[in-house]
mmCIF file of C-alpha atoms in Angstrom:
data_model
loop_
_atom_site.group_PDB
_atom_site.id
_atom_site.type_symbol
_atom_site.label_atom_id
_atom_site.label_comp_id
_atom_site.label_asym_id
_atom_site.label_seq_id
_atom_site.Cartn_x
_atom_site.Cartn_y
_atom_site.Cartn_z
ATOM 1 C CA MET P 1 -0.707 0.125 -0.022
ATOM 2 C CA LYS P 2 3.148 2.912 1.078
ATOM 3 C CA HIS P 3 4.444 1.589 -2.437
ATOM 4 C CA LEU P 4 0.685 2.288 -4.847
ATOM 5 C CA ILE P 5 0.396 6.062 -2.445
ATOM 6 C CA ARG P 6 4.713 6.600 -3.596
ATOM 7 C CA LEU P 7 3.045 5.986 -7.444
ATOM 8 C CA LEU P 8 -0.095 8.335 -6.388
ATOM 9 C CA LEU P 9 2.176 11.021 -5.797
ATOM 10 C CA CYS P 10 2.762 14.110 -8.780
ATOM 11 C CA CYS P 11 6.080 15.189 -9.234
ATOM 12 C CA LEU P 12 7.453 17.806 -11.535
ATOM 13 C CA LEU P 13 10.660 15.665 -12.253
ATOM 14 C CA LEU P 14 8.292 14.268 -14.805
ATOM 15 C CA ALA P 15 8.321 15.703 -18.396
ATOM 16 C CA PRO P 16 4.715 17.813 -18.202
ATOM 17 C CA ALA P 17 2.964 15.779 -20.241
ATOM 18 C CA ILE P 18 3.563 13.331 -18.457
ATOM 19 C CA CYS P 19 2.033 14.792 -15.190
ATOM 20 C CA ARG P 20 -0.882 15.638 -17.061
ATOM 21 C CA ALA P 21 -1.870 12.732 -18.331
ATOM 22 C CA ASN P 22 -0.453 9.620 -14.972
ATOM 23 C CA ASP P 23 -0.269 10.217 -11.722
ATOM 24 C CA GLY P 24 3.572 9.373 -10.932
ATOM 25 C CA PHE P 25 7.417 10.631 -9.246
ATOM 26 C CA GLY P 26 9.941 11.313 -10.167
ATOM 27 C CA GLY P 27 13.978 10.061 -10.993
ATOM 28 C CA LEU P 28 16.388 10.162 -13.058
ATOM 29 C CA SER P 29 17.729 9.338 -16.448
ATOM 30 C CA ALA P 30 20.685 7.660 -17.490
ATOM 31 C CA THR P 31 23.968 8.282 -19.470
ATOM 32 C CA GLY P 32 27.271 6.609 -19.816
ATOM 33 C CA LEU P 33 30.595 7.914 -19.377
ATOM 34 C CA HIS P 34 31.668 11.252 -20.534
ATOM 35 C CA PHE P 35 35.535 12.084 -22.307
ATOM 36 C CA HIS P 36 37.212 14.882 -23.836
ATOM 37 C CA LYS P 37 36.825 14.120 -27.168
ATOM 38 C CA ASN P 38 39.782 13.359 -29.232
ATOM 39 C CA ALA P 39 41.331 11.588 -32.047
ATOM 40 C CA SER P 40 42.905 8.674 -30.539
ATOM 41 C CA VAL P 41 40.525 6.343 -27.074
ATOM 42 C CA ARG P 42 38.354 4.268 -29.060
ATOM 43 C CA MET P 43 36.173 2.020 -27.673
ATOM 44 C CA LEU P 44 36.016 -1.143 -28.919
ATOM 45 C CA ALA P 45 33.145 -2.263 -27.652
ATOM 46 C CA GLU P 46 30.014 -1.608 -25.160
ATOM 47 C CA ASP P 47 28.298 -5.031 -22.855
ATOM 48 C CA LEU P 48 25.198 -3.010 -21.765
ATOM 49 C CA PHE P 49 22.311 -3.343 -19.284
ATOM 50 C CA LEU P 50 19.444 -2.114 -18.434
ATOM 51 C CA SER P 51 17.132 -3.050 -16.081
ATOM 52 C CA PRO P 52 14.905 -0.954 -13.565
ATOM 53 C CA GLY P 53 17.073 -2.096 -10.308
ATOM 54 C CA GLN P 54 20.294 -1.748 -11.460
ATOM 55 C CA VAL P 55 22.452 -0.368 -14.956
ATOM 56 C CA ARG P 56 25.600 -1.624 -15.654
ATOM 57 C CA VAL P 57 28.429 -1.060 -18.208
ATOM 58 C CA ARG P 58 31.547 -2.610 -19.665
ATOM 59 C CA SER P 59 34.017 -1.069 -21.996
ATOM 60 C CA VAL P 60 36.557 -1.500 -23.570
ATOM 61 C CA PHE P 61 39.240 1.450 -24.679
ATOM 62 C CA ARG P 62 42.173 0.808 -27.910
ATOM 63 C CA ASN P 63 44.187 3.860 -27.496
ATOM 64 C CA GLU P 64 45.589 4.052 -31.067
ATOM 65 C CA GLY P 65 46.906 6.939 -30.700
ATOM 66 C CA ALA P 66 51.429 6.911 -30.818
ATOM 67 C CA MET P 67 51.421 9.359 -27.410
ATOM 68 C CA ASP P 68 48.819 8.598 -23.747
ATOM 69 C CA VAL P 69 46.543 10.007 -23.076
ATOM 70 C CA GLN P 70 44.904 10.893 -19.342
ATOM 71 C CA GLY P 71 42.029 12.319 -19.441
ATOM 72 C CA GLU P 72 39.428 12.408 -16.474
ATOM 73 C CA VAL P 73 36.370 10.603 -17.381
ATOM 74 C CA ILE P 74 32.351 11.439 -15.599
ATOM 75 C CA PHE P 75 30.271 10.450 -14.865
ATOM 76 C CA PRO P 76 27.369 12.818 -14.362
ATOM 77 C CA LEU P 77 23.419 12.307 -13.326
ATOM 78 C CA PRO P 78 20.887 14.505 -14.402
ATOM 79 C CA PRO P 79 20.180 17.356 -12.864
ATOM 80 C CA ILE P 80 17.710 17.045 -9.061
ATOM 81 C CA SER P 81 15.628 19.904 -8.901
ATOM 82 C CA LEU P 82 14.645 20.616 -5.615
ATOM 83 C CA ALA P 83 11.403 22.635 -6.428
ATOM 84 C CA ALA P 84 10.845 19.526 -7.194
ATOM 85 C CA LEU P 85 10.975 17.116 -4.403
ATOM 86 C CA THR P 86 9.799 20.574 -2.871
ATOM 87 C CA ASP P 87 6.331 19.824 -3.973
ATOM 88 C CA SER P 88 6.430 16.186 -5.300
ATOM 89 C CA GLY P 89 7.385 12.097 -5.104
ATOM 90 C CA PHE P 90 11.111 11.020 -6.155
ATOM 91 C CA ALA P 91 12.321 7.121 -6.856
ATOM 92 C CA LEU P 92 14.990 7.875 -4.953
ATOM 93 C CA SER P 93 14.182 8.255 -0.598
ATOM 94 C CA GLU P 94 15.101 10.463 1.261
ATOM 95 C CA GLN P 95 17.419 8.633 3.093
ATOM 96 C CA GLN P 96 19.479 7.484 -0.395
ATOM 97 C CA LEU P 97 19.634 11.916 -0.581
ATOM 98 C CA ALA P 98 21.085 12.471 1.855
ATOM 99 C CA ARG P 99 24.110 9.998 1.050
ATOM 100 C CA GLU P 100 26.587 11.685 -1.003
ATOM 101 C CA ASN P 101 26.521 8.858 -3.568
ATOM 102 C CA VAL P 102 23.045 8.635 -4.361
ATOM 103 C CA VAL P 103 22.775 6.336 -7.193
ATOM 104 C CA ASP P 104 25.233 3.554 -5.740
ATOM 105 C CA PHE P 105 27.826 4.179 -8.325
ATOM 106 C CA ILE P 106 31.246 1.548 -8.672
ATOM 107 C CA ALA P 107 33.882 1.805 -11.358
ATOM 108 C CA SER P 108 36.260 -1.209 -12.098
ATOM 109 C CA VAL P 109 39.328 -0.882 -14.186
ATOM 110 C CA ASN P 110 41.069 -4.377 -15.159
ATOM 111 C CA GLY P 111 38.945 -6.068 -13.100
ATOM 112 C CA GLN P 112 40.453 -4.046 -10.020
ATOM 113 C CA ARG P 113 38.383 -1.036 -7.851
ATOM 114 C CA ILE P 114 39.492 1.813 -8.038
ATOM 115 C CA PRO P 115 38.435 5.162 -5.777
ATOM 116 C CA VAL P 116 35.720 7.823 -7.245
ATOM 117 C CA GLN P 117 35.549 10.288 -6.767
ATOM 118 C CA SER P 118 31.931 13.292 -6.344
ATOM 119 C CA ASP P 119 31.347 16.446 -6.516
ATOM 120 C CA ARG P 120 28.545 18.654 -7.051
ATOM 121 C CA ILE P 121 27.127 21.650 -9.244
ATOM 122 C CA ALA P 122 24.390 24.547 -8.615
ATOM 123 C CA VAL P 123 22.445 24.700 -11.646
ATOM 124 C CA ARG P 124 19.686 27.261 -13.546
ATOM 125 C CA GLU P 125 18.102 24.534 -15.699
ATOM 126 C CA PRO P 126 16.283 26.200 -18.788
ATOM 127 C CA HIS P 127 12.689 26.660 -19.353
ATOM 128 C CA PHE P 128 10.261 23.096 -20.001
ATOM 129 C CA GLU P 129 10.436 22.174 -23.898
ATOM 130 C CA ALA P 130 9.179 19.103 -24.933
ATOM 131 C CA GLN P 131 11.089 17.825 -27.755
ATOM 132 C CA ARG P 132 14.631 18.663 -26.192
ATOM 133 C CA PRO P 133 16.271 15.273 -26.201
ATOM 134 C CA LEU P 134 17.442 13.608 -23.678
ATOM 135 C CA SER P 135 21.155 14.001 -23.535
ATOM 136 C CA ALA P 136 20.638 18.235 -23.206
ATOM 137 C CA GLY P 137 20.672 17.552 -19.802
ATOM 138 C CA TYR P 138 24.438 16.965 -19.731
ATOM 139 C CA ASP P 139 24.937 18.898 -22.366
ATOM 140 C CA THR P 140 23.261 21.563 -21.205
ATOM 141 C CA PRO P 141 22.028 21.286 -17.975
ATOM 142 C CA GLY P 142 21.851 25.087 -17.521
ATOM 143 C CA GLU P 143 23.382 27.786 -15.689
ATOM 144 C CA ASP P 144 26.242 27.442 -12.766
ATOM 145 C CA VAL P 145 24.299 29.660 -9.717
ATOM 146 C CA THR P 146 27.466 26.673 -8.134
ATOM 147 C CA ALA P 147 29.853 30.243 -6.392
ATOM 148 C CA VAL P 148 26.413 32.073 -5.745
ATOM 149 C CA LEU P 149 24.806 29.647 -2.937
ATOM 150 C CA LYS P 150 28.461 29.193 -1.529
ATOM 151 C CA GLU P 151 28.855 33.531 -1.505
ATOM 152 C CA LEU P 152 25.714 32.540 0.978
ATOM 153 C CA GLY P 153 26.821 30.264 2.965
ATOM 154 C CA ILE P 154 24.684 27.464 1.269
ATOM 155 C CA PRO P 155 24.883 23.602 0.908
ATOM 156 C CA LEU P 156 25.279 21.640 -2.497
ATOM 157 C CA SER P 157 22.038 19.535 -0.372
ATOM 158 C CA LEU P 158 19.403 18.083 -1.311
ATOM 159 C CA ASN P 159 17.373 17.915 1.950
ATOM 160 C CA VAL P 160 14.827 20.395 0.363
ATOM 161 C CA THR P 161 13.931 20.981 4.283
ATOM 162 C CA GLU P 162 17.431 22.044 5.585
ATOM 163 C CA VAL P 163 18.201 24.459 2.254
ATOM 164 C CA ALA P 164 14.514 25.791 3.278
ATOM 165 C CA ALA P 165 15.463 25.905 6.064
ATOM 166 C CA MET P 166 19.065 28.102 6.142
ATOM 167 C CA ILE P 167 17.413 30.352 3.741
ATOM 168 C CA ALA P 168 14.703 31.884 5.991
ATOM 169 C CA ARG P 169 17.142 32.728 7.932
ATOM 170 C CA LEU P 170 19.537 34.114 5.834
ATOM 171 C CA PRO P 171 19.128 38.820 6.065
ATOM 172 C CA GLN P 172 16.773 40.563 3.919
ATOM 173 C CA PRO P 173 19.669 41.613 1.022
ATOM 174 C CA SER P 174 20.718 38.003 0.897
ATOM 175 C CA LYS P 175 17.356 36.703 -0.149
ATOM 176 C CA ASP P 176 15.950 39.572 -2.014
ATOM 177 C CA ARG P 177 19.664 37.819 -4.599
ATOM 178 C CA LEU P 178 18.138 34.791 -4.198
ATOM 179 C CA ARG P 179 14.558 36.659 -5.553
ATOM 180 C CA ALA P 180 15.662 38.799 -8.033
ATOM 181 C CA GLY P 181 18.357 36.166 -9.980
ATOM 182 C CA LYS P 182 15.308 33.177 -9.983
ATOM 183 C CA LEU P 183 16.829 30.939 -7.381
ATOM 184 C CA ALA P 184 13.980 31.193 -4.946
ATOM 185 C CA ASP P 185 10.432 32.079 -4.282
ATOM 186 C CA PHE P 186 9.378 33.067 -1.148
ATOM 187 C CA PHE P 187 4.676 32.943 -0.296
ATOM 188 C CA ASP P 188 3.140 34.956 2.696
ATOM 189 C CA GLY P 189 3.255 32.116 6.120
ATOM 190 C CA GLU P 190 5.231 29.370 4.085
ATOM 191 C CA PRO P 191 9.434 28.442 3.915
ATOM 192 C CA PRO P 192 10.936 29.858 1.215
ATOM 193 C CA ARG P 193 10.867 27.172 -1.545
ATOM 194 C CA PRO P 194 14.296 26.834 -3.324
ATOM 195 C CA ALA P 195 14.805 27.070 -7.094
ATOM 196 C CA TRP P 196 17.868 25.645 -8.450
ATOM 197 C CA SER P 197 18.684 21.860 -9.368
ATOM 198 C CA ILE P 198 21.270 19.969 -8.470
ATOM 199 C CA ILE P 199 24.065 17.713 -10.805
ATOM 200 C CA VAL P 200 26.287 15.168 -8.670
ATOM 201 C CA ARG P 201 29.503 14.182 -11.059
ATOM 202 C CA TYR P 202 31.495 11.124 -10.430
ATOM 203 C CA HIS P 203 34.586 10.473 -11.518
ATOM 204 C CA TRP P 204 38.316 9.092 -11.690
ATOM 205 C CA PRO P 205 41.578 10.518 -13.477
ATOM 206 C CA GLN P 206 42.446 7.862 -16.198
ATOM 207 C CA VAL P 207 45.272 7.104 -18.786
ATOM 208 C CA PHE P 208 44.487 4.821 -21.509
ATOM 209 C CA PRO P 209 48.170 4.120 -22.459
ATOM 210 C CA ALA P 210 49.209 3.793 -26.373
ATOM 211 C CA GLY P 211 48.754 1.061 -27.967
ATOM 212 C CA ARG P 212 47.184 -0.739 -25.694
ATOM 213 C CA GLU P 213 43.512 -2.074 -24.875
ATOM 214 C CA ILE P 214 41.501 -0.724 -20.754
ATOM 215 C CA THR P 215 38.788 -2.368 -19.693
ATOM 216 C CA ILE P 216 36.176 -0.309 -17.451
ATOM 217 C CA ASP P 217 32.658 -1.406 -15.162
ATOM 218 C CA HIS P 218 30.553 0.456 -14.030
ATOM 219 C CA ARG P 219 27.467 -0.336 -12.031
ATOM 220 C CA TYR P 220 25.206 2.355 -10.199
ATOM 221 C CA ALA P 221 20.754 1.727 -8.973
ATOM 222 C CA PRO P 222 18.774 4.107 -11.542
ATOM 223 C CA ALA P 223 16.450 5.555 -10.337
ATOM 224 C CA PRO P 224 13.910 6.107 -13.101
ATOM 225 C CA PRO P 225 10.497 7.849 -13.096
ATOM 226 C CA GLY P 226 6.341 6.367 -13.885
ATOM 227 C CA GLY P 227 3.098 6.652 -11.599
ATOM 228 C CA ILE P 228 0.150 5.026 -12.803
ATOM 229 C CA PHE P 229 -0.499 3.846 -15.753
ATOM 230 C CA SER P 230 -3.955 3.056 -18.015
ATOM 231 C CA TRP P 231 -4.975 1.445 -21.752
ATOM 232 C CA PRO P 232 -8.163 1.373 -23.173
ATOM 233 C CA LYS P 233 -9.807 -1.953 -24.634
ATOM 234 C CA GLN P 234 -10.442 0.652 -27.951
ATOM 235 C CA GLU P 235 -7.336 2.453 -30.208
ATOM 236 C CA ARG P 236 -10.867 5.092 -30.723
ATOM 237 C CA ASP P 237 -10.238 5.600 -27.223
ATOM 238 C CA LEU P 238 -6.765 7.236 -26.945
ATOM 239 C CA ASP P 239 -5.882 10.444 -25.967
ATOM 240 C CA PRO P 240 -3.205 12.340 -26.363
ATOM 241 C CA TYR P 241 -1.301 11.330 -23.943
ATOM 242 C CA GLN P 242 -1.131 8.514 -24.931
ATOM 243 C CA ARG P 243 -1.208 8.675 -28.632
ATOM 244 C CA GLU P 244 2.335 10.746 -28.180
ATOM 245 C CA LEU P 245 3.280 7.527 -25.553
ATOM 246 C CA ILE P 246 3.137 5.531 -29.161
ATOM 247 C CA GLN P 247 5.090 7.477 -31.097
ATOM 248 C CA THR P 248 7.833 8.774 -28.472
ATOM 249 C CA TYR P 249 8.273 4.192 -27.451
ATOM 250 C CA CYS P 250 7.812 2.660 -30.344
ATOM 251 C CA ILE P 251 4.201 0.861 -29.664
ATOM 252 C CA ASP P 252 3.600 -0.965 -32.059
ATOM 253 C CA ASP P 253 0.151 -2.890 -33.310
ATOM 254 C CA THR P 254 1.534 -6.503 -31.151
ATOM 255 C CA THR P 255 2.487 -4.298 -27.817
ATOM 256 C CA ARG P 256 -0.782 -2.204 -27.576
ATOM 257 C CA LYS P 257 -3.136 -5.862 -28.181
ATOM 258 C CA GLY P 258 -0.199 -7.644 -24.471
ATOM 259 C CA LEU P 259 -1.108 -3.804 -22.908
ATOM 260 C CA VAL P 260 -4.907 -4.282 -22.843
ATOM 261 C CA LYS P 261 -4.586 -7.733 -22.067
ATOM 262 C CA ARG P 262 -2.491 -7.747 -19.175
ATOM 263 C CA LEU P 263 -4.190 -4.464 -18.126
ATOM 264 C CA HIS P 264 -7.718 -5.471 -18.569
ATOM 265 C CA HIS P 265 -10.017 -7.699 -16.539
ATOM 266 C CA ALA P 266 -13.647 -8.755 -16.438
ATOM 267 C CA SER P 267 -15.190 -6.628 -14.413
ATOM 268 C CA ALA P 268 -13.599 -3.135 -16.079
ATOM 269 C CA GLY P 269 -15.596 -3.298 -18.357
ATOM 270 C CA GLU P 270 -15.008 -0.963 -22.067
ATOM 271 C CA LEU P 271 -13.629 0.975 -19.003
ATOM 272 C CA ALA P 272 -8.912 1.498 -19.159
ATOM 273 C CA GLY P 273 -7.128 -1.105 -17.943
ATOM 274 C CA THR P 274 -4.738 -0.165 -14.867
ATOM 275 C CA GLY P 275 -1.464 -0.613 -14.333
ATOM 276 C CA THR P 276 1.875 1.348 -13.357
ATOM 277 C CA ALA P 277 5.405 2.426 -15.620
ATOM 278 C CA LEU P 278 8.403 3.181 -15.436
ATOM 279 C CA PHE P 279 9.444 5.078 -18.203
ATOM 280 C CA LEU P 280 13.460 4.257 -17.982
ATOM 281 C CA ASP P 281 16.352 6.594 -20.218
ATOM 282 C CA TYR P 282 19.346 5.509 -20.525
ATOM 283 C CA VAL P 283 21.443 8.391 -22.833
ATOM 284 C CA LEU P 284 23.568 6.484 -25.301
ATOM 285 C CA THR P 285 24.072 8.928 -27.859
ATOM 286 C CA THR P 286 27.842 9.930 -25.079
ATOM 287 C CA ALA P 287 28.879 7.381 -25.979
ATOM 288 C CA ASN P 288 29.958 9.336 -29.461
ATOM 289 C CA THR P 289 32.429 11.425 -27.002
ATOM 290 C CA TRP P 290 34.927 8.697 -28.206
ATOM 291 C CA HIS P 291 36.865 8.207 -31.605
ATOM 292 C CA GLY P 292 34.908 6.253 -33.989
ATOM 293 C CA PRO P 293 31.733 4.155 -33.437
ATOM 294 C CA ILE P 294 31.799 1.365 -31.003
ATOM 295 C CA GLY P 295 32.545 -1.710 -32.914
ATOM 296 C CA THR P 296 30.554 -3.634 -31.009
ATOM 297 C CA PHE P 297 27.602 -3.471 -29.184
ATOM 298 C CA ARG P 298 25.840 -5.475 -27.222
ATOM 299 C CA LEU P 299 22.539 -4.728 -25.025
ATOM 300 C CA THR P 300 20.511 -6.749 -22.770
ATOM 301 C CA ILE P 301 18.044 -5.918 -21.500
ATOM 302 C CA ASP P 302 16.374 -6.754 -18.595
ATOM 303 C CA LYS P 303 11.290 -5.862 -18.287
ATOM 304 C CA GLY P 304 10.911 -7.330 -14.767
ATOM 305 C CA SER P 305 8.254 -9.703 -14.514
ATOM 306 C CA PRO P 306 7.740 -12.118 -16.905
ATOM 307 C CA ASP P 307 3.789 -10.727 -16.650
ATOM 308 C CA ASN P 308 5.671 -6.643 -17.351
ATOM 309 C CA ILE P 309 5.310 -4.886 -20.891
ATOM 310 C CA LEU P 310 8.774 -3.501 -23.192
ATOM 311 C CA SER P 311 8.302 -1.304 -25.844
ATOM 312 C CA LEU P 312 11.452 0.775 -27.276
ATOM 313 C CA CYS P 313 12.569 2.493 -30.453
ATOM 314 C CA MET P 314 15.201 -0.556 -31.558
ATOM 315 C CA ASP P 315 15.761 -2.713 -34.089
ATOM 316 C CA GLY P 316 16.853 -5.880 -34.025
ATOM 317 C CA ILE P 317 14.861 -6.900 -30.639
ATOM 318 C CA ARG P 318 15.877 -10.802 -30.118
ATOM 319 C CA LYS P 319 13.591 -12.443 -27.389
ATOM 320 C CA THR P 320 16.552 -14.031 -24.545
ATOM 321 C CA GLY P 321 14.426 -15.755 -21.893
ATOM 322 C CA PRO P 322 11.772 -14.865 -19.893
ATOM 323 C CA THR P 323 12.240 -11.667 -18.900
ATOM 324 C CA THR P 324 15.136 -10.403 -21.121
ATOM 325 C CA PHE P 325 15.637 -8.679 -24.469
ATOM 326 C CA VAL P 326 19.606 -8.267 -26.804
ATOM 327 C CA VAL P 327 20.168 -6.033 -29.912
ATOM 328 C CA GLU P 328 23.736 -6.336 -30.779
ATOM 329 C CA LYS P 329 25.501 -4.708 -33.327
ATOM 330 C CA THR P 330 28.856 -4.090 -34.604
ATOM 331 C CA ASN P 331 30.773 -0.356 -35.173
ATOM 332 C CA PHE P 332 28.008 1.513 -34.308
ATOM 333 C CA THR P 333 26.846 5.071 -34.374
ATOM 334 C CA PRO P 334 24.322 5.883 -31.751
ATOM 335 C CA THR P 335 21.779 8.416 -32.949
ATOM 336 C CA GLU P 336 19.646 8.705 -30.973
ATOM 337 C CA ASP P 337 18.885 7.809 -26.702
ATOM 338 C CA LEU P 338 17.350 4.746 -25.588
ATOM 339 C CA ARG P 339 14.119 5.587 -24.158
ATOM 340 C CA LEU P 340 12.007 2.117 -22.316
ATOM 341 C CA LEU P 341 9.044 1.832 -20.534
ATOM 342 C CA ILE P 342 8.209 -1.517 -18.832
ATOM 343 C CA VAL P 343 4.121 -1.587 -17.879
ATOM 344 C CA SER P 344 2.920 -4.423 -14.944
ATOM 345 C CA ARG P 345 -0.116 -4.643 -13.827
ATOM 346 C CA LEU P 346 -0.778 -3.371 -10.165
ATOM 347 C CA ALA P 347 -1.911 -6.884 -7.921
ATOM 348 C CA GLN P 348 -5.341 -6.886 -7.317
#
């Protein structure tokens, strides 16, 4: 019951279209490792595993140049809006948000666990755009306002209650500065509302030796957004949001029939069937920061339960087990990011 109540909370971190159509909770999309664009280090292979509970990635790199390449490998989370956390539910609990390593990120190089640093910046995100690509949340997340908060003595915390209390104790000129910078909202009789977002970045220095291969593994617990999901029996009863989902997640005729079969029961009559959905995204185009295409690419998806319905836009998908699907490609240059829809029936 507690989980169902959580699902019924509407989170502003979801795209507004999602919140309008289905009550939901917010979460984080996932991305690969970032590295400065270079002309030497090639990704020979990538083995990607996606599930609602875990993301695992194994990447094999080769420096094809004559000299070692050294730089910072970065794994950023997308911006986490404090304004949204004020108003809504989230895929991560308050306890998880309070931790430095919010998604249990770990990495290893050539089979050896390595120390990973993390830092945070604060940004003021741009206005919502319905067609903004997933990768934009990483490439252009917004205006960096970290220095302003530091100057005012405000920590880069995800504890909204704590941050609001600190803002309330600031002298009036500091409050006016936050208001003028559109970094906080103030309402009579209510705590201040921080309006910035926090980006957590994991990173470590990495040397790519000339002419040699290295293997980097990383994994973490994803926090996909989701919520209550409904689907009508008849095609004519699809609403604009459901039609948008068909385009976004390539929900074909077979999958639509599966949704009707899975979500409807005898007592529902002609009413829309109801379940829950997770929207698991992965920003695959970050692989293009490496030199050339991915030599061999393997994607494994585990939808979690044999009864769940999975839909995504990618060709060459093979079912390999009751819950698993595999896609394999060679000389692969991603042109679009992965967006997975996983639908479950509500427990009766």
